[in-house]
Structure formats: C-alpha cells, structure tokens
Amino acid sequence: MAPRLSRLLRRLFTLLAAGLLLLLPAARGAPTAAPVIPVRVLLPAPFYDATVGALSDFRRSHPGLDIELVRGPLDTDTIADLAVGSLLLGEAPYDVLMVDITWTPLFAAAGWLEPLEPLVGEGVLEAMEPGARAGNAFDGHLWRLPFSGDTGLLYWRTDLMARPPRTTEELVSISRDLQRQGKVRWGYLWQGRQYEGLSCVMLEAIHAFGGRWWNPALGRTELERPAAIKAAALLDGLVRDGISPAAVAGFAENEALQVFAAGEAAFLRNWPYAWKVIEQGGGPVVGHVGVAPVVVAPGQEAGGTLGTWGFALLRGSPHPREAAAAIRWLTGPEMQRRLAVEQGYAPTWTALYEDPQLQKAAPLLKAQRAALAAGPLLRPLTPLYAQLSDVLQRQINGMITGQTAPAAAMAGAQQRSEAVVRAMTGAGG
Amino acid sequence: MSGLSLEQVSRRSGDRVLLEGLDLAVAPGECLALLGPSGCGKTTTLRLVAGLDPCSSGRILLNGEDITHRPAGERQVAMVFQSYALFPHLDVGENLALGLRSRGVPRPERDRRIAAVLELLELTPLVRRRPAQLSGGQRQRVALARALLRQPRIVLLDEPMSNLDARLREDLRPELRRLLCGGEPPVLYVTHDQQEAMGMADRIAVLQAGRLEQVGGVRELYTDPRTRFVADFLGRPAINWLPAEGGRVLGVRPEHLRPQAEGGIAARPLRREWWGHQPLVWLETPHGTLRMLLPAGGELLDYLMVGWRAENELWFDADGRRIDGAGPWRQQGRARAV
Amino acid sequence: MSELALDLLLMLPALLLLAAVFLLPLLRAAWLSLHASSVVTGLVAVPNGGANWRRLLGDERFLQDAWQTLRFAGVSVALELLLGLALALLLHRPSRGRGALRALVLLPWALPTTVMALGWRWILNDPHGPFNALLSRLGLPTYGFLTTPATTWLATVMADVWKTTPFVALLLLAGLQSIPADLVEALKLEGAGRLTILRRLTLPLLAPWIGLALLFRLAQALGVFDLIQVLTGGGPAGSTESLAVYAYRQALRFLDFGYGSTVLMATFALLLLPGLAWLLLQNRLPRRNA
C-alpha cells in the first residue's frame, strides 16, 4: 500500500509539474531556438538575493543551459522542512539543493543526494583553503561543493581597545574593565537560544579548552570530559557574572548583532555576514569594528566553527551533468569574489585570498583566512548530528537559564547523547 | 385609587413609536383584554407593566403606588408567556420551585405550596416530567401553576392559549377565569383573537398602531364602536361597508341585513357558506359585495332585495370616527337590477 | 435492499474520503511505529518489534513533553472558557456598537497563529521588544520573558488564550443566543437576581455549548504545534516543548520516522481523550431539549 501511495503521489506531482511546464512557454512569450536545459536550485532567501543578480553571466558563459533559482524561506528550519518534505515525496522538483554543512551526512544517509566526484573530479577541492575542504565528504563520497568558507568570528570594538583578546581570560577582564568604566553595558554577546547557533558556540568553547564534542573513531560524544565541563562553566560564568546579558539565552545571530550594533557591548560572536550588516546599518559602532579569531584558553589553538552552506545534487535529477556545471559555477571563484565584496562571505578558493585586488575590496579576508588556516571546527559528521545537537542545545540552554549547573548539564548531555546513539544504532542498523 | 392604572404611557425604541400616550385603568379582580392586530402595542403594554421594558414617558400606578421605575423582580407580577417559558432543563417540580427558591421561601413552605398547586391543577402525577415530555395543555397548566405560586399583585397573560387547539382553548377559558380573575390582582390579557377576548374579559381595550382605539365592555364595543377600526376588527363575519356621500361610510353587520319584499338594494346571491347552523350569503350589489347572515332555515331566491333597520346603521366620517345621528342611508341614484 | 444497506451505500463516498485522508495516514503511522525507519536504516522500514514503544516508555523527554502538553492544554483551555464566557456574556448584552465590538473581539482569532506567535515573540523580546523598551525607559532592568522557563510557559498560555478566547466567546455567544429571552424574563419576574439567573438558567442551558467548546479547544491545545514552534521553539531548555513539536522533530529534523510515528501515535491517543470523554458524557446525561 505504501509504495503504491507514494507512486500515486509521485504521478500526481509529475502531472502537476507537466501542467506547469505546459504553461511556461506561453508565459515566457518568445520560443527559443535550441532547447534550454533548466537546472532548478532551491536556496534560502538571503542566498537567492545575493546570487540572483549574477545569473546573466551564467547564461552568457553556458549557452544551452539555464539556472532557475527558487527563492526558499528565510529561516533555516523552514527551508529544511520544505526540502525534506519534497524529498520525502520521491521526486523533488529541484535538481540542486543548497544544504547546510550539518545536513550533508543526514541527507546523504537518507539516500537523497548524488555523489559529486564522478561529475566534478576527485581533486576539485584541492585548490581550496584546507580548512574550507572539510565537511563536504562523508562515507567516502563528495556530496556537496561549499558556497563559502564561513567560520565563527570574534567581532571587537577598535574604539575601546588596541588589540582584540586572544584568550577567554583576556576577554573577561577587558569586558569587566569596560563595563566598570561604563563604556559598554555588556561585555560579550553570543547565541544562547535553544537552536543550532548555540551548538556552534558550544563547539568553539569545547575546543577552546582543548576538548572535542565527538569522537568519530569511537562514534561517541566526549561531553563529560573536563574540557567540555570547563567550556560549559565558561558560558555559564559569562551569564552569571553579567559579562553577557541573561537575554543571550534568547539570542540568535540577529538579536546579538543588533545589540552589538547599537554599541551596547564590547564583543560579539558571529558569522562573516554580520560585518556588512553592521557597516551598512549606520549605527554608532560603524568604523570601529574589528574581526578576530574566537578566543581560546591559554595555550590552545583558535578555531571557529565551520558554518558553511553548499550545493548538493539531488538523486534523480534528469540532467546531473548540467546540474554539476551549475554547482561549479555557483561555487566558482567569480561568484565567490562577488560575494566576498558584496556580502563579506569568506571565499573557499586559495587564489582569491592571494588576490591583492580582492584583499583591498574585502577587508575581512585576512581574518577569514587565518580562521580557516587555524583549522575550523567541524560539528560531528554523523547522520545522528541533528539529535546530538538537539541534546546539547537543551542542556546548555537549560544551564544558562539557571536550571542546572555546568557539570550536571554536561553529564546529562553525555548520558542523553549516548542514549540517542544506542537507540538509533541498536534499532536495526 | 386601587387597581392598576396607566397614565399617558409611551414607549419608543429608536425612531419607532411602539406605544403613544396610553391611558388605561384596570380594577382589582377585573380582567381587561388587550386586543389588536400584531404590532399594535398590546405586548409592549404588557412588558411595560411587567417592568421588562422601561417606559419612555408616563406613569404606571398600582393601588396608588408609582411602580414605573420598580425593577421587574420587585413588582410581584405573574406572567404567563405565549411560549409558557418553562425551564427545559428542569422537571415540573423544579420549574415551580425555582422562583420560590430565588425569593428565599423556606423549604417546607415551598413544598407545601407546590404540592397544593400541583393538586389544584391536577399536575401531581407529572411532577418529575420535563417540559419536553408534556403536551401543550399540560405545559400551559404548569405555566399557570407557576403564575399562581407567585402570589401576584398583577397578573399578565400574553396570548396564553395561542399554542393550543381551538377546542382546548374554549374548554380552558372558564378554568383560566376561575383561577386568575376575580381575586385581588387586576388581570391584563393580551390576545389577537376577539373570540377569546370576548370570552375571557370583563372589558376589552382595542389597540392599533400604538394607540388606544376604544375601551369598554364586550357588548358596548360591538354595538357601539367609536371608530371604524373597532367596528371592523370586532365581529365575525366582518361588517359590511357601504360608501356614502362626503367620504362617510356606513357599516352594517351581516346579521342585520335581511331580505325584504320591497325597497332596499337589489342583490344577487353569489355563494353561500355555513356559519354554524346559519347560512352566510355573499351578495353582489351595485355597492359591492355584501355579506348577509340569515336566521337558521332562511330561504333564498335568485333575485332579491336586501335592507336593514335604521337603528342598526353605524356611521363613520372620513377619518374613521363615529358619527351619531346620521342617516338613514339613502340609495344614490336609482336602484338597478343586477 | 435493506434500509441499512442503503444507508451504508449512501455513506460510502464520505466514508471512503474519511478513510483516505484520515484513516490511511493513521494506519501508516501505527504501522511505522512498529518499525525502525531512520537514516540508520536508509529510511527503509525494518520491523523492530515493540522497540519504539519500549523506548517511548523510558523516554524522559516524552514524559516531560506529555506533562507539559497536558499542563498547557489544561490551563489555557480553562482560562479560555472563563474569559470566553465573560466575553460572551458581555457581548450578549444589548449595547450600542455591539456589532463592531463583536468584529473587533474576533480579530485575534482571525490572525494566523504563526503571525500571532511572531508578534508576541517580538513584543516579549529582551531587550528590544516594546515591553522591555518600556521597562528600560522607566529605568527598570529588562526581563527575559522568553528565557525564563516559568514566564515562557506563561507566555505560551497567554498567547494561546489571547488568540482563541474569541473563538470560545463566539461559540458561547451562539449558545447564549439560542436561549429564549422569555426564559430569562420569566425568571427575572420571579425576583431572581443576575447571579441566580446565570447559575440556575444560563449555565445549565449553555452546558452543551461549553462542552463543545471544551472538546474543540482541548483537542486543539493537546495538539499544539505552530504556536510553540514559532514563539519558543520548545525552549528554554525544552521547558515548553509539546508532544506535537517532539514528534515533528523526530520525523522531520532527525528523519527518524519509526520513533516519530510512535510519538505521534501516543499524541493521537492523548487527543482522543477529550473526544471519548465527550461521548461518555453525552450518553450519561439525560437528553434535554433546549
């Protein structure tokens, strides 16, 4: 019954799509001489807005090929719903899907993606910064090409200090001084809402103390270790001591950014996109913002969470070769040059970082390269990531809203993570 | 002054005038019927007396006391609604008890009085039934029982029998009179049915378009209507109207028409129907169709002349007001055969 | 053809439609709840006995969410009934501009839940929402309404009450209007006060309508999803997560359809409770004819 139902739905979908296609030429007016193969790409609204202007270049350089961008919702969760919903129906009405780095193993394991290496070659990533290559392959296959090399960064106020802090202790003491002097209301702003951004912050904190979240060799989390507990204690202390407002427990990227842009804090943890938003916002801190790697414990390597989107090819696309060409172009140097200048996104291609012209046009480039060189942090590369992240978010959010102490929060996180792995892999896998 | 009196009572709702300058007095124990077509103001009057709606102007006095602004619950009014307004979620006993309970009558007295009234109206076997399980007549008796338990200073009846069939209505009239009229409280009885009004009431007040047309005894209204409306509204079969000069009209009741050998109006019988044991004949005349009620066993010819006695003529002017001492009626022009 | 057979035949199209849109997905979910179907199995359903159900019974989060869902539904529906009744009584009184007032009161209900939830999220935002902006201006510290479990929970209840009280009020208003005016007048003439009329007449006659509102609202509140998802995302720390949100996470976020279906079936069982209670009550109560 179930396969028959899904076949029925698929037929219905095809029928609808066919009907729409029949209408399309009429709507477009003039018929074209040679048949143009359209590659349909679903992507979140901000990325659509950032890339749609360059499409004419693609049409010029790829005769007989077209990219149809489908502007998805703004919100990451909502676009995941849309993508998953259409993928579950069988034949998704897209060829290419823009996926977050954390979705790659999940979607690959679900069998929804087509490996890219036969289409784009094994060595395609070699011209990229080493740090930007991570997170695109899983289980021996390349599943996506990265759109950017974005990592978590520390934004600091050049008008309040001569150089950015390197260690967590420096950050805390600078914050205290500035708060005491009444120069800022808050020291450090970050993302503490119960959502994916909190996992990114926590990952950075765990690594800041030399620990790790996930042991891929053993397939288990290491959240009960001292480093993880220290990381939790750091975030907890920031809120308890008033260096971060209690409101961070409700902050996503934008809320934190707005408070920082209003000049109310000395430091902000955010992604590269925040730079342009702050500079274009015209607030009191414009011209006084610097960007640095996130802080770590003394003696530890700095590294921000790798938070990139990328393009993946959906299994069942009728023209994979053309779709691959579109992916190449969407993630190519020209597109990334444009995005670095216009949006402040970090490129992946090494050549772009060495281009003196771009260095001038994109002031973040140096800091971004340093962050990628430091070895950006990968969230657990496993199809169970969504569950693990969910567990961690709940525990950390519970801690910073005052419901548990750091050690208990991490013990709970470890225990629940183990339960997830046990339940999932013990259940017929 | 004892009894109920209304002085220049008016009721307006928005721009609409529902009742205008009504003066009315009801003596203790008297049953006064408010009669008129729908929308004439009779129910409005009842609601004003009950205190369910406020008067726009005028006063209402009960035994000399001004109750115009008394809340409805304090007027000690018993009202029987057209729908009976029995509480559907309560059985007969509870329906009767609810009012007593909300007035704080203690339990033993309550039980005693309810038992008595149930007995009086032969409702005792139905005490645990809900209104939905009762017949129309039974429901009406429950509504009466509730009114009796109120120990009212005024009794108001709003078309209390219009939901019953005609036979039952006739049977119930004496019972209703026996139970509600003739005691201390004045009784106001609203109906659109003149038969019922005549059967129930000591006096009748005829209302039309918010105004009082005439108030008087049953016979008085019939034999001496002061307006054309009253003459027309009361009496069945309806009165015959004959136009006369100067916009005047002459009313002659069908039972006062009679065949005569000579003089009068030439008439041709159109059809005949039975009005009880009397034949009612529809006549075509030069003055329009007339109705004639014949004595029992009266015979009819194909052509005849009809007439009436001068003392049975009811004259009205162009405004519908009664003219005394006019007539007798003279046929205009020559009578012609039809 | 017997009458029963004809009845069944006439009902067949409706029954088929119901089966297609309601029964089939339910049966599918029930079937899936007895299988492992996740990314670990490549989304293929593999029978796993009652493993999902055993996991459910030991799942602290499920138990916590079940409790949170019941608490949310109980408190918000109770408040909605009380406020809805008060509002209905107010709207039932004849007054100038009653029509406009009725339309105005309905506004929150006409608003899509997601829009409403986003609105509240903004209003309660710390520190930039209007409420906290006001506190700041008064020199008071801002308050994290949506970052403190107790107040976040209250916020979800308040938003739900704000949105659905008009629905309850409308339903009860229809009920009030079905009570013949002369019943109230008859009791008024008996000397009964407002409270007596409300207690002895209005409320008993309104009971079926109150039951109906209760049924609708409980079923809706026990399945609450979009309000929670948008207003709090289930946070802070899962303290406002409902069962429907949990089932959604399992299925669409974690792609664990086996366990997701299990949570869904459990939620469905919970939704059935008010319906069953209603049926029982209907049979227990003597038939009345209002």
Tab-separated table of N, CA, C and O in Angstrom, chain A residues 1-2 77 80-81 84 88 106 109-110 112 193-194 247 249-251 255 259 383-384 386-387 390 394 397-398 401 403 416 423-424 427 429, chain C residues 24 28 36 38-40 42-43 55 60-61 64 121 125-128 147 149 232 234-238 241 248-249 252-257:
chain	number	residue	atom	x	y	z
A	1	MET	N	0.838	-1.199	0.000
A	1	MET	CA	0.000	0.000	0.000
A	1	MET	C	0.873	1.249	0.000
A	1	MET	O	0.632	2.189	-0.744
A	2	ALA	N	1.908	1.235	0.844
A	2	ALA	CA	2.722	2.443	0.967
A	2	ALA	C	3.445	2.825	-0.321
A	2	ALA	O	3.362	3.973	-0.749
A	77	ASP	N	15.324	26.445	9.464
A	77	ASP	CA	14.437	25.319	9.788
A	77	ASP	C	13.341	25.156	8.749
A	77	ASP	O	12.993	24.049	8.357
A	80	ALA	N	14.590	23.672	5.622
A	80	ALA	CA	14.818	22.234	5.825
A	80	ALA	C	13.490	21.486	5.690
A	80	ALA	O	13.422	20.443	5.034
A	81	ASP	N	12.426	22.039	6.282
A	81	ASP	CA	11.103	21.409	6.162
A	81	ASP	C	10.687	21.284	4.706
A	81	ASP	O	10.198	20.250	4.268
A	84	VAL	N	12.986	18.673	2.955
A	84	VAL	CA	12.686	17.316	3.407
A	84	VAL	C	11.306	16.882	2.921
A	84	VAL	O	11.116	15.771	2.443
A	88	LEU	N	10.819	13.669	0.571
A	88	LEU	CA	10.071	12.504	1.037
A	88	LEU	C	9.061	12.042	0.012
A	88	LEU	O	8.705	10.881	-0.049
A	106	LEU	N	23.278	13.635	6.925
A	106	LEU	CA	21.887	13.190	7.097
A	106	LEU	C	21.235	12.918	5.742
A	106	LEU	O	20.656	11.860	5.507
A	109	ALA	N	22.887	9.987	3.974
A	109	ALA	CA	22.470	8.703	4.537
A	109	ALA	C	21.034	8.376	4.155
A	109	ALA	O	20.668	7.210	4.019
A	110	ALA	N	20.213	9.417	3.984
A	110	ALA	CA	18.826	9.181	3.590
A	110	ALA	C	18.723	8.761	2.128
A	110	ALA	O	17.663	8.350	1.672
A	112	TRP	N	19.253	10.751	-0.505
A	112	TRP	CA	18.642	11.785	-1.331
A	112	TRP	C	19.645	12.488	-2.238
A	112	TRP	O	19.263	13.228	-3.121
A	193	ARG	N	20.223	30.999	22.370
A	193	ARG	CA	18.883	30.452	22.165
A	193	ARG	C	18.975	28.947	21.936
A	193	ARG	O	20.003	28.458	21.465
A	194	GLN	N	17.912	28.237	22.240
A	194	GLN	CA	17.916	26.794	22.015
A	194	GLN	C	17.737	26.519	20.526
A	194	GLN	O	16.637	26.313	20.036
A	247	ALA	N	19.776	37.783	28.620
A	247	ALA	CA	18.990	37.677	27.380
A	247	ALA	C	19.682	36.851	26.309
A	247	ALA	O	19.033	36.448	25.346
A	249	ALA	N	20.278	33.971	26.368
A	249	ALA	CA	19.559	32.700	26.331
A	249	ALA	C	18.448	32.724	25.288
A	249	ALA	O	17.905	31.677	24.945
A	250	GLY	N	18.109	33.920	24.803
A	250	GLY	CA	17.102	34.016	23.751
A	250	GLY	C	17.664	34.559	22.447
A	250	GLY	O	16.929	34.799	21.505
A	251	PHE	N	18.974	34.754	22.403
A	251	PHE	CA	19.582	35.369	21.216
A	251	PHE	C	19.898	34.358	20.119
A	251	PHE	O	20.543	33.351	20.359
A	255	GLU	N	19.621	38.882	16.919
A	255	GLU	CA	19.390	39.595	18.167
A	255	GLU	C	20.722	40.065	18.740
A	255	GLU	O	20.856	41.202	19.188
A	259	VAL	N	22.170	44.187	19.237
A	259	VAL	CA	22.613	44.804	20.485
A	259	VAL	C	24.048	45.313	20.326
A	259	VAL	O	24.391	46.404	20.779
A	383	PRO	N	25.110	11.095	10.655
A	383	PRO	CA	23.680	11.286	10.359
A	383	PRO	C	22.862	11.542	11.627
A	383	PRO	O	21.734	11.994	11.545
A	384	LEU	N	23.450	11.230	12.785
A	384	LEU	CA	22.722	11.454	14.032
A	384	LEU	C	22.941	12.862	14.559
A	384	LEU	O	22.514	13.195	15.669
A	386	ALA	N	21.702	15.791	14.070
A	386	ALA	CA	20.554	16.609	14.491
A	386	ALA	C	20.114	16.253	15.908
A	386	ALA	O	19.815	17.124	16.720
A	387	GLN	N	20.092	14.943	16.239
A	387	GLN	CA	19.715	14.526	17.589
A	387	GLN	C	20.742	15.000	18.615
A	387	GLN	O	20.394	15.489	19.686
A	390	ASP	N	20.538	18.645	19.196
A	390	ASP	CA	19.329	18.930	19.953
A	390	ASP	C	19.553	18.692	21.445
A	390	ASP	O	19.158	19.501	22.284
A	394	ARG	N	19.597	21.759	24.372
A	394	ARG	CA	18.686	21.746	25.529
A	394	ARG	C	19.461	21.860	26.832
A	394	ARG	O	19.085	22.611	27.733
A	397	ASN	N	21.225	25.412	27.070
A	397	ASN	CA	20.210	26.439	27.271
A	397	ASN	C	19.615	26.332	28.678
A	397	ASN	O	19.377	27.341	29.341
A	398	GLY	N	19.418	25.094	29.130
A	398	GLY	CA	18.920	24.892	30.492
A	398	GLY	C	19.898	25.432	31.513
A	398	GLY	O	19.511	26.026	32.517
A	401	THR	N	19.964	29.314	31.514
A	401	THR	CA	18.751	29.887	32.093
A	401	THR	C	18.612	29.479	33.558
A	401	THR	O	17.555	29.627	34.161
A	403	GLN	N	18.860	26.502	35.215
A	403	GLN	CA	18.176	25.308	35.727
A	403	GLN	C	19.123	24.214	36.173
A	403	GLN	O	18.740	23.358	36.966
A	416	ARG	N	22.448	11.547	27.642
A	416	ARG	CA	21.382	11.565	26.639
A	416	ARG	C	21.926	11.330	25.238
A	416	ARG	O	21.267	10.701	24.409
A	423	ALA	N	19.919	4.060	21.005
A	423	ALA	CA	18.576	3.822	20.472
A	423	ALA	C	18.606	3.739	18.951
A	423	ALA	O	17.932	2.903	18.348
A	424	MET	N	19.412	4.590	18.331
A	424	MET	CA	19.389	4.636	16.873
A	424	MET	C	20.137	3.464	16.259
A	424	MET	O	19.667	2.826	15.338
A	427	ALA	N	18.787	-0.086	16.904
A	427	ALA	CA	17.453	-0.385	16.376
A	427	ALA	C	17.514	-0.819	14.927
A	427	ALA	O	16.933	-0.197	14.056
A	429	GLY	N	20.133	-1.075	12.823
A	429	GLY	CA	21.167	-0.535	11.931
A	429	GLY	C	22.299	-1.510	11.860
A	429	GLY	O	23.115	-1.575	11.031
C	24	LEU	N	-6.017	6.243	6.597
C	24	LEU	CA	-4.810	5.700	5.977
C	24	LEU	C	-3.535	6.242	6.612
C	24	LEU	O	-2.661	5.464	6.993
C	28	ARG	N	-0.852	4.056	8.678
C	28	ARG	CA	0.536	4.080	8.238
C	28	ARG	C	1.447	4.436	9.427
C	28	ARG	O	2.488	3.813	9.630
C	36	ALA	N	11.736	0.179	12.635
C	36	ALA	CA	12.820	1.155	12.632
C	36	ALA	C	12.858	1.746	11.234
C	36	ALA	O	12.916	1.007	10.250
C	38	SER	N	14.800	5.056	9.817
C	38	SER	CA	15.556	6.287	10.026
C	38	SER	C	16.711	6.305	9.048
C	38	SER	O	16.829	5.419	8.194
C	39	VAL	N	17.566	7.324	9.170
C	39	VAL	CA	18.723	7.360	8.280
C	39	VAL	C	19.627	6.171	8.529
C	39	VAL	O	20.351	5.728	7.634
C	40	VAL	N	19.576	5.613	9.730
C	40	VAL	CA	20.422	4.451	10.023
C	40	VAL	C	19.996	3.259	9.166
C	40	VAL	O	20.806	2.452	8.741
C	42	GLY	N	18.594	3.716	6.274
C	42	GLY	CA	18.434	4.250	4.917
C	42	GLY	C	16.975	4.548	4.608
C	42	GLY	O	16.541	4.433	3.468
C	43	LEU	N	16.230	4.925	5.616
C	43	LEU	CA	14.795	5.252	5.510
C	43	LEU	C	13.948	4.046	5.107
C	43	LEU	O	12.798	4.187	4.724
C	55	ARG	N	11.082	2.190	23.993
C	55	ARG	CA	11.898	3.390	24.093
C	55	ARG	C	11.047	4.568	24.584
C	55	ARG	O	11.477	5.373	25.408
C	60	GLU	N	12.466	10.071	28.918
C	60	GLU	CA	12.179	11.175	29.837
C	60	GLU	C	11.571	12.357	29.106
C	60	GLU	O	10.677	13.024	29.614
C	61	ARG	N	12.117	12.627	27.926
C	61	ARG	CA	11.671	13.806	27.185
C	61	ARG	C	10.218	13.649	26.770
C	61	ARG	O	9.448	14.612	26.813
C	64	GLN	N	8.182	14.202	29.844
C	64	GLN	CA	8.194	15.622	30.181
C	64	GLN	C	7.273	16.403	29.232
C	64	GLN	O	6.469	17.236	29.652
C	121	ARG	N	6.509	37.105	20.110
C	121	ARG	CA	7.947	36.907	20.294
C	121	ARG	C	8.655	38.261	20.244
C	121	ARG	O	9.579	38.527	20.999
C	125	ASN	N	10.443	40.339	23.364
C	125	ASN	CA	11.887	40.236	23.134
C	125	ASN	C	12.662	41.010	24.192
C	125	ASN	O	12.301	42.105	24.598
C	126	ASP	N	13.760	40.387	24.630
C	126	ASP	CA	14.675	41.029	25.567
C	126	ASP	C	15.964	41.296	24.791
C	126	ASP	O	16.560	40.344	24.288
C	127	PRO	N	16.413	42.534	24.657
C	127	PRO	CA	15.926	43.759	25.285
C	127	PRO	C	15.139	44.678	24.348
C	127	PRO	O	14.783	45.777	24.748
C	128	HIS	N	14.876	44.264	23.076
C	128	HIS	CA	14.393	45.255	22.124
C	128	HIS	C	12.883	45.313	21.959
C	128	HIS	O	12.374	46.187	21.276
C	147	THR	N	13.165	33.679	28.160
C	147	THR	CA	14.358	32.918	28.515
C	147	THR	C	14.260	32.380	29.936
C	147	THR	O	15.178	31.752	30.423
C	149	PRO	N	12.059	29.792	32.144
C	149	PRO	CA	11.048	28.760	31.881
C	149	PRO	C	9.650	29.138	32.368
C	149	PRO	O	8.682	28.984	31.626
C	232	THR	N	8.513	29.858	20.964
C	232	THR	CA	9.600	29.477	21.865
C	232	THR	C	10.525	28.432	21.261
C	232	THR	O	11.595	28.187	21.793
C	234	GLY	N	10.136	25.542	21.641
C	234	GLY	CA	10.174	24.474	22.638
C	234	GLY	C	11.029	24.845	23.854
C	234	GLY	O	11.008	24.159	24.860
C	235	GLY	N	11.782	25.951	23.730
C	235	GLY	CA	12.708	26.337	24.798
C	235	GLY	C	12.030	27.185	25.845
C	235	GLY	O	10.840	27.421	25.763
C	236	PRO	N	12.737	27.693	26.818
C	236	PRO	CA	14.155	27.398	27.033
C	236	PRO	C	14.361	25.984	27.579
C	236	PRO	O	13.582	25.530	28.412
C	237	ALA	N	15.384	25.367	27.058
C	237	ALA	CA	15.775	24.033	27.501
C	237	ALA	C	14.618	23.045	27.446
C	237	ALA	O	14.459	22.214	28.322
C	238	GLY	N	13.806	23.158	26.433
C	238	GLY	CA	12.738	22.176	26.243
C	238	GLY	C	11.576	22.316	27.200
C	238	GLY	O	10.685	21.474	27.218
C	241	GLU	N	8.269	22.529	25.235
C	241	GLU	CA	8.062	21.645	24.090
C	241	GLU	C	6.782	20.824	24.263
C	241	GLU	O	6.515	20.287	25.335
C	248	TYR	N	7.322	16.110	15.547
C	248	TYR	CA	7.819	16.787	14.341
C	248	TYR	C	9.342	16.747	14.292
C	248	TYR	O	9.941	16.467	13.259
C	249	ARG	N	9.988	17.015	15.442
C	249	ARG	CA	11.457	16.984	15.482
C	249	ARG	C	11.958	15.601	15.088
C	249	ARG	O	12.862	15.468	14.269
C	252	LEU	N	10.880	15.063	11.102
C	252	LEU	CA	11.396	15.930	10.045
C	252	LEU	C	12.789	16.487	10.318
C	252	LEU	O	13.499	16.838	9.398
C	253	ARG	N	13.178	16.584	11.599
C	253	ARG	CA	14.527	17.079	11.881
C	253	ARG	C	15.527	15.929	11.939
C	253	ARG	O	16.617	16.019	11.407
C	254	PHE	N	15.135	14.861	12.625
C	254	PHE	CA	16.060	13.755	12.822
C	254	PHE	C	15.874	12.665	11.757
C	254	PHE	O	16.637	11.713	11.713
C	255	LEU	N	14.832	12.807	10.961
C	255	LEU	CA	14.477	11.795	9.959
C	255	LEU	C	14.321	10.406	10.587
C	255	LEU	O	14.691	9.402	10.003
C	256	ASP	N	13.821	10.370	11.818
C	256	ASP	CA	13.550	9.092	12.467
C	256	ASP	C	12.043	8.861	12.424
C	256	ASP	O	11.303	9.249	13.334
C	257	PHE	N	11.606	8.264	11.338
C	257	PHE	CA	10.173	8.149	11.117
C	257	PHE	C	9.536	7.075	11.992
C	257	PHE	O	8.376	7.171	12.349
